[in-house]
mmCIF file of N, CA and C in Angstrom:
data_model
loop_
_atom_site.group_PDB
_atom_site.id
_atom_site.type_symbol
_atom_site.label_atom_id
_atom_site.label_comp_id
_atom_site.label_asym_id
_atom_site.label_seq_id
_atom_site.Cartn_x
_atom_site.Cartn_y
_atom_site.Cartn_z
ATOM 1 N N MET R 1 20.927 -31.667 24.604
ATOM 2 C CA MET R 1 20.238 -30.696 25.102
ATOM 3 C C MET R 1 19.371 -30.404 23.463
ATOM 4 N N PHE R 2 19.863 -31.242 22.565
ATOM 5 C CA PHE R 2 19.191 -31.297 21.555
ATOM 6 C C PHE R 2 17.151 -32.268 21.723
ATOM 7 N N ARG R 3 17.821 -33.209 22.272
ATOM 8 C CA ARG R 3 16.844 -33.776 22.647
ATOM 9 C C ARG R 3 15.222 -32.854 23.786
ATOM 10 N N SER R 4 15.759 -32.118 24.269
ATOM 11 C CA SER R 4 15.213 -32.192 25.846
ATOM 12 C C SER R 4 14.885 -30.674 25.021
ATOM 13 N N GLU R 5 14.865 -30.063 23.618
ATOM 14 C CA GLU R 5 14.556 -28.493 23.337
ATOM 15 C C GLU R 5 14.088 -29.562 21.934
ATOM 16 N N TRP R 6 13.955 -30.185 21.420
ATOM 17 C CA TRP R 6 12.634 -31.183 20.712
ATOM 18 C C TRP R 6 11.271 -31.211 21.350
ATOM 19 N N LYS R 7 11.771 -31.822 22.320
ATOM 20 C CA LYS R 7 10.224 -32.017 23.327
ATOM 21 C C LYS R 7 9.635 -31.065 23.254
ATOM 22 N N LYS R 8 10.252 -29.267 23.442
ATOM 23 C CA LYS R 8 9.155 -28.349 23.342
ATOM 24 C C LYS R 8 8.842 -27.650 22.819
ATOM 25 N N LEU R 9 9.422 -28.179 21.273
ATOM 26 C CA LEU R 9 8.631 -27.914 20.164
ATOM 27 C C LEU R 9 7.318 -28.566 20.025
ATOM 28 N N LYS R 10 7.583 -30.088 20.591
ATOM 29 C CA LYS R 10 6.118 -30.408 20.069
ATOM 30 C C LYS R 10 5.125 -30.314 21.081
ATOM 31 N N SER R 11 5.065 -28.564 21.980
ATOM 32 C CA SER R 11 4.152 -28.947 23.325
ATOM 33 C C SER R 11 2.757 -28.110 21.997
ATOM 34 N N PRO R 12 1.749 -28.013 22.077
ATOM 35 C CA PRO R 12 0.939 -27.212 20.832
ATOM 36 C C PRO R 12 1.508 -25.299 20.896
ATOM 37 N N MET R 13 1.626 -25.296 22.138
ATOM 38 C CA MET R 13 2.166 -23.855 22.768
ATOM 39 C C MET R 13 3.070 -23.675 21.350
ATOM 40 N N MET R 14 4.463 -24.212 21.788
ATOM 41 C CA MET R 14 5.109 -23.847 20.661
ATOM 42 C C MET R 14 5.014 -24.271 18.106
ATOM 43 N N ILE R 15 4.112 -25.148 18.924
ATOM 44 C CA ILE R 15 3.247 -25.772 17.176
ATOM 45 C C ILE R 15 2.301 -24.335 16.602
ATOM 46 N N ILE R 16 2.341 -23.175 17.980
ATOM 47 C CA ILE R 16 1.614 -21.906 16.966
ATOM 48 C C ILE R 16 2.335 -21.260 17.453
ATOM 49 N N VAL R 17 3.213 -21.484 18.601
ATOM 50 C CA VAL R 17 4.316 -20.004 18.133
ATOM 51 C C VAL R 17 4.564 -20.121 16.795
ATOM 52 N N ILE R 18 5.441 -21.035 16.102
ATOM 53 C CA ILE R 18 6.068 -21.904 15.293
ATOM 54 C C ILE R 18 5.135 -21.204 13.884
ATOM 55 N N LEU R 19 4.030 -21.459 13.867
ATOM 56 C CA LEU R 19 2.920 -21.109 13.095
ATOM 57 C C LEU R 19 2.564 -19.876 12.003
ATOM 58 N N ALA R 20 3.141 -18.839 13.849
ATOM 59 C CA ALA R 20 2.581 -17.369 13.752
ATOM 60 C C ALA R 20 3.492 -16.930 13.066
ATOM 61 N N LEU R 21 4.898 -17.428 13.643
ATOM 62 C CA LEU R 21 6.368 -16.917 12.960
ATOM 63 C C LEU R 21 6.506 -17.022 11.669
ATOM 64 N N ILE R 22 5.801 -18.093 10.984
ATOM 65 C CA ILE R 22 5.753 -19.041 9.122
ATOM 66 C C ILE R 22 4.495 -17.611 8.847
ATOM 67 N N LEU R 23 3.427 -17.151 9.630
ATOM 68 C CA LEU R 23 2.261 -16.726 8.595
ATOM 69 C C LEU R 23 2.540 -14.994 9.020
ATOM 70 N N VAL R 24 2.796 -14.899 10.041
ATOM 71 C CA VAL R 24 2.794 -13.184 10.247
ATOM 72 C C VAL R 24 3.608 -12.479 8.819
ATOM 73 N N PRO R 25 4.998 -12.899 8.420
ATOM 74 C CA PRO R 25 5.109 -12.161 7.036
ATOM 75 C C PRO R 25 4.830 -12.358 5.960
ATOM 76 N N PHE R 26 4.513 -13.936 6.335
ATOM 77 C CA PHE R 26 3.346 -13.709 4.690
ATOM 78 C C PHE R 26 2.509 -13.069 4.369
ATOM 79 N N LEU R 27 1.331 -13.271 5.873
ATOM 80 C CA LEU R 27 0.593 -12.144 5.446
ATOM 81 C C LEU R 27 0.541 -11.209 4.866
ATOM 82 N N TYR R 28 2.128 -10.319 5.759
ATOM 83 C CA TYR R 28 1.917 -8.640 5.284
ATOM 84 C C TYR R 28 2.802 -8.283 4.625
ATOM 85 N N ASN R 29 3.431 -9.756 3.512
ATOM 86 C CA ASN R 29 4.095 -10.190 1.767
ATOM 87 C C ASN R 29 3.554 -9.397 1.148
ATOM 88 N N SER R 30 1.558 -10.820 1.635
ATOM 89 C CA SER R 30 0.858 -10.281 0.749
ATOM 90 C C SER R 30 0.135 -9.938 0.064
ATOM 91 N N ILE R 31 0.002 -9.025 1.337
ATOM 92 C CA ILE R 31 -0.949 -7.639 1.522
ATOM 93 C C ILE R 31 -0.026 -6.306 1.200
ATOM 94 N N PHE R 32 1.224 -5.902 1.524
ATOM 95 C CA PHE R 32 1.950 -5.424 0.850
ATOM 96 C C PHE R 32 2.178 -5.488 -0.580
ATOM 97 N N LEU R 33 2.289 -6.870 -1.296
ATOM 98 C CA LEU R 33 2.858 -6.614 -2.702
ATOM 99 C C LEU R 33 1.240 -6.244 -3.844
ATOM 100 N N SER R 34 0.218 -7.266 -2.954
ATOM 101 C CA SER R 34 -1.453 -7.170 -3.531
ATOM 102 C C SER R 34 -1.190 -5.499 -3.845
ATOM 103 N N ALA R 35 -0.544 -4.591 -2.458
ATOM 104 C CA ALA R 35 -0.927 -2.880 -2.325
ATOM 105 C C ALA R 35 -0.726 -2.345 -3.824
ATOM 106 N N PHE R 36 0.863 -3.180 -4.277
ATOM 107 C CA PHE R 36 1.341 -2.652 -5.135
ATOM 108 C C PHE R 36 1.381 -3.375 -7.084
ATOM 109 N N TRP R 37 1.036 -4.181 -6.546
ATOM 110 C CA TRP R 37 0.723 -4.711 -8.014
ATOM 111 C C TRP R 37 0.495 -4.408 -9.060
ATOM 112 N N ASP R 38 -1.320 -4.270 -8.931
ATOM 113 C CA ASP R 38 -2.116 -3.088 -10.401
ATOM 114 C C ASP R 38 -2.093 -1.706 -9.093
ATOM 115 N N PRO R 39 -1.496 -0.443 -8.899
ATOM 116 C CA PRO R 39 -2.341 0.197 -8.140
ATOM 117 C C PRO R 39 -3.105 1.190 -8.785
ATOM 118 N N TYR R 40 -3.192 1.223 -10.449
ATOM 119 C CA TYR R 40 -4.601 1.725 -10.583
ATOM 120 C C TYR R 40 -5.226 0.766 -11.955
ATOM 121 N N GLY R 41 -5.056 0.073 -11.051
ATOM 122 C CA GLY R 41 -6.318 -0.704 -11.321
ATOM 123 C C GLY R 41 -7.622 -0.501 -11.410
ATOM 124 N N LYS R 42 -7.661 -0.464 -10.641
ATOM 125 C CA LYS R 42 -9.931 0.075 -10.052
ATOM 126 C C LYS R 42 -10.155 1.446 -10.535
ATOM 127 N N THR R 43 -8.955 2.655 -10.765
ATOM 128 C CA THR R 43 -9.241 3.613 -10.812
ATOM 129 C C THR R 43 -10.062 4.513 -11.790
ATOM 130 N N GLU R 44 -11.270 3.883 -12.102
ATOM 131 C CA GLU R 44 -11.676 4.276 -13.509
ATOM 132 C C GLU R 44 -12.668 4.644 -12.699
ATOM 133 N N ASN R 45 -13.248 4.450 -11.230
ATOM 134 C CA ASN R 45 -14.514 5.387 -11.027
ATOM 135 C C ASN R 45 -14.380 5.755 -9.686
ATOM 136 N N ILE R 46 -12.960 7.107 -9.593
ATOM 137 C CA ILE R 46 -13.584 7.130 -8.307
ATOM 138 C C ILE R 46 -13.351 8.735 -9.341
ATOM 139 N N LYS R 47 -14.557 9.621 -8.643
ATOM 140 C CA LYS R 47 -14.428 11.279 -8.216
ATOM 141 C C LYS R 47 -13.119 12.105 -8.182
ATOM 142 N N VAL R 48 -13.085 12.663 -9.098
ATOM 143 C CA VAL R 48 -12.043 13.540 -8.587
ATOM 144 C C VAL R 48 -12.926 15.034 -9.135
ATOM 145 N N ALA R 49 -12.168 16.240 -8.695
ATOM 146 C CA ALA R 49 -12.922 17.514 -8.357
ATOM 147 C C ALA R 49 -11.912 18.573 -8.485
ATOM 148 N N VAL R 50 -11.911 19.463 -9.103
ATOM 149 C CA VAL R 50 -10.492 20.309 -8.956
ATOM 150 C C VAL R 50 -11.081 21.523 -8.608
ATOM 151 N N VAL R 51 -10.185 22.577 -7.923
ATOM 152 C CA VAL R 51 -10.981 23.177 -7.191
ATOM 153 C C VAL R 51 -9.632 24.774 -8.198
ATOM 154 N N ASN R 52 -10.086 25.699 -8.704
ATOM 155 C CA ASN R 52 -8.908 26.849 -8.954
ATOM 156 C C ASN R 52 -9.257 27.797 -8.809
ATOM 157 N N GLU R 53 -9.290 28.596 -7.585
ATOM 158 C CA GLU R 53 -9.173 29.576 -6.999
ATOM 159 C C GLU R 53 -8.255 30.874 -7.950
ATOM 160 N N ASP R 54 -7.008 30.835 -8.419
ATOM 161 C CA ASP R 54 -6.323 30.892 -8.694
ATOM 162 C C ASP R 54 -6.639 32.503 -9.275
ATOM 163 N N LYS R 55 -6.217 33.439 -8.959
ATOM 164 C CA LYS R 55 -6.412 34.809 -9.912
ATOM 165 C C LYS R 55 -5.433 35.390 -10.666
ATOM 166 N N ALA R 56 -5.841 36.250 -12.288
ATOM 167 C CA ALA R 56 -5.238 36.055 -13.113
ATOM 168 C C ALA R 56 -4.740 37.329 -12.359
ATOM 169 N N THR R 57 -3.337 37.335 -13.152
ATOM 170 C CA THR R 57 -1.940 38.211 -12.936
ATOM 171 C C THR R 57 -1.559 38.998 -14.243
ATOM 172 N N LYS R 58 -0.452 40.254 -14.134
ATOM 173 C CA LYS R 58 -0.123 40.726 -15.536
ATOM 174 C C LYS R 58 1.345 40.401 -15.071
ATOM 175 N N PHE R 59 1.813 40.343 -16.397
ATOM 176 C CA PHE R 59 3.472 40.015 -16.455
ATOM 177 C C PHE R 59 4.257 40.746 -18.146
ATOM 178 N N GLU R 60 4.552 41.718 -17.471
ATOM 179 C CA GLU R 60 5.102 42.585 -18.663
ATOM 180 C C GLU R 60 4.012 43.058 -19.673
ATOM 181 N N GLY R 61 3.100 43.563 -18.725
ATOM 182 C CA GLY R 61 2.006 44.352 -19.543
ATOM 183 C C GLY R 61 0.882 42.685 -20.762
ATOM 184 N N GLU R 62 0.957 41.751 -19.805
ATOM 185 C CA GLU R 62 0.000 40.671 -20.484
ATOM 186 C C GLU R 62 -0.359 39.962 -19.361
ATOM 187 N N LYS R 63 -1.931 40.153 -19.493
ATOM 188 C CA LYS R 63 -2.695 38.949 -18.655
ATOM 189 C C LYS R 63 -1.870 37.590 -19.197
ATOM 190 N N LEU R 64 -2.498 36.975 -17.682
ATOM 191 C CA LEU R 64 -1.738 35.985 -17.959
ATOM 192 C C LEU R 64 -2.763 35.250 -16.811
ATOM 193 N N THR R 65 -3.259 33.802 -17.333
ATOM 194 C CA THR R 65 -4.448 33.255 -15.967
ATOM 195 C C THR R 65 -4.240 32.080 -16.499
ATOM 196 N N SER R 66 -4.465 30.340 -15.089
ATOM 197 C CA SER R 66 -4.356 29.188 -14.999
ATOM 198 C C SER R 66 -5.954 28.789 -16.056
ATOM 199 N N GLU R 67 -5.616 28.623 -17.185
ATOM 200 C CA GLU R 67 -6.836 27.687 -17.051
ATOM 201 C C GLU R 67 -6.587 25.697 -17.226
ATOM 202 N N ILE R 68 -7.693 25.261 -17.107
ATOM 203 C CA ILE R 68 -8.170 24.184 -16.431
ATOM 204 C C ILE R 68 -9.150 23.518 -17.408
ATOM 205 N N SER R 69 -8.582 22.587 -18.414
ATOM 206 C CA SER R 69 -9.726 21.986 -18.543
ATOM 207 C C SER R 69 -10.112 20.834 -18.864
ATOM 208 N N SER R 70 -11.475 20.608 -18.258
ATOM 209 C CA SER R 70 -11.561 18.971 -17.826
ATOM 210 C C SER R 70 -11.722 18.018 -19.280
ATOM 211 N N SER R 71 -11.383 17.445 -19.500
ATOM 212 C CA SER R 71 -11.678 15.867 -20.446
ATOM 213 C C SER R 71 -13.248 15.380 -20.159
ATOM 214 N N LYS R 72 -13.520 14.851 -19.311
ATOM 215 C CA LYS R 72 -15.249 14.466 -18.566
ATOM 216 C C LYS R 72 -16.079 15.130 -17.806
ATOM 217 N N ASN R 73 -16.793 16.195 -18.290
ATOM 218 C CA ASN R 73 -18.182 17.074 -17.632
ATOM 219 C C ASN R 73 -18.773 16.080 -16.744
#
C-alpha cells in the first residue's frame, strides 16, 4: 500500500499540488504579517481633511462650541 502511494507522489501533478499546499499558507502568512509589522511606518505623507459642521449650542446659559485646531495647515 505504501509503495503504490509513493509512486503517485512522484508524478508531476502531485509535486505541484504538494508545493502549492506548502506555498499558499506561506504566502498568506507573509502578506498578513507584513501588513501588521509596522502599520504606522509609512503614514507620514497621508493627506487628511477634517470637516467640522457642528453648530454651537447653549448649555446652562453658556455657549458651547467644538473647536478643532490643526497642527499643520
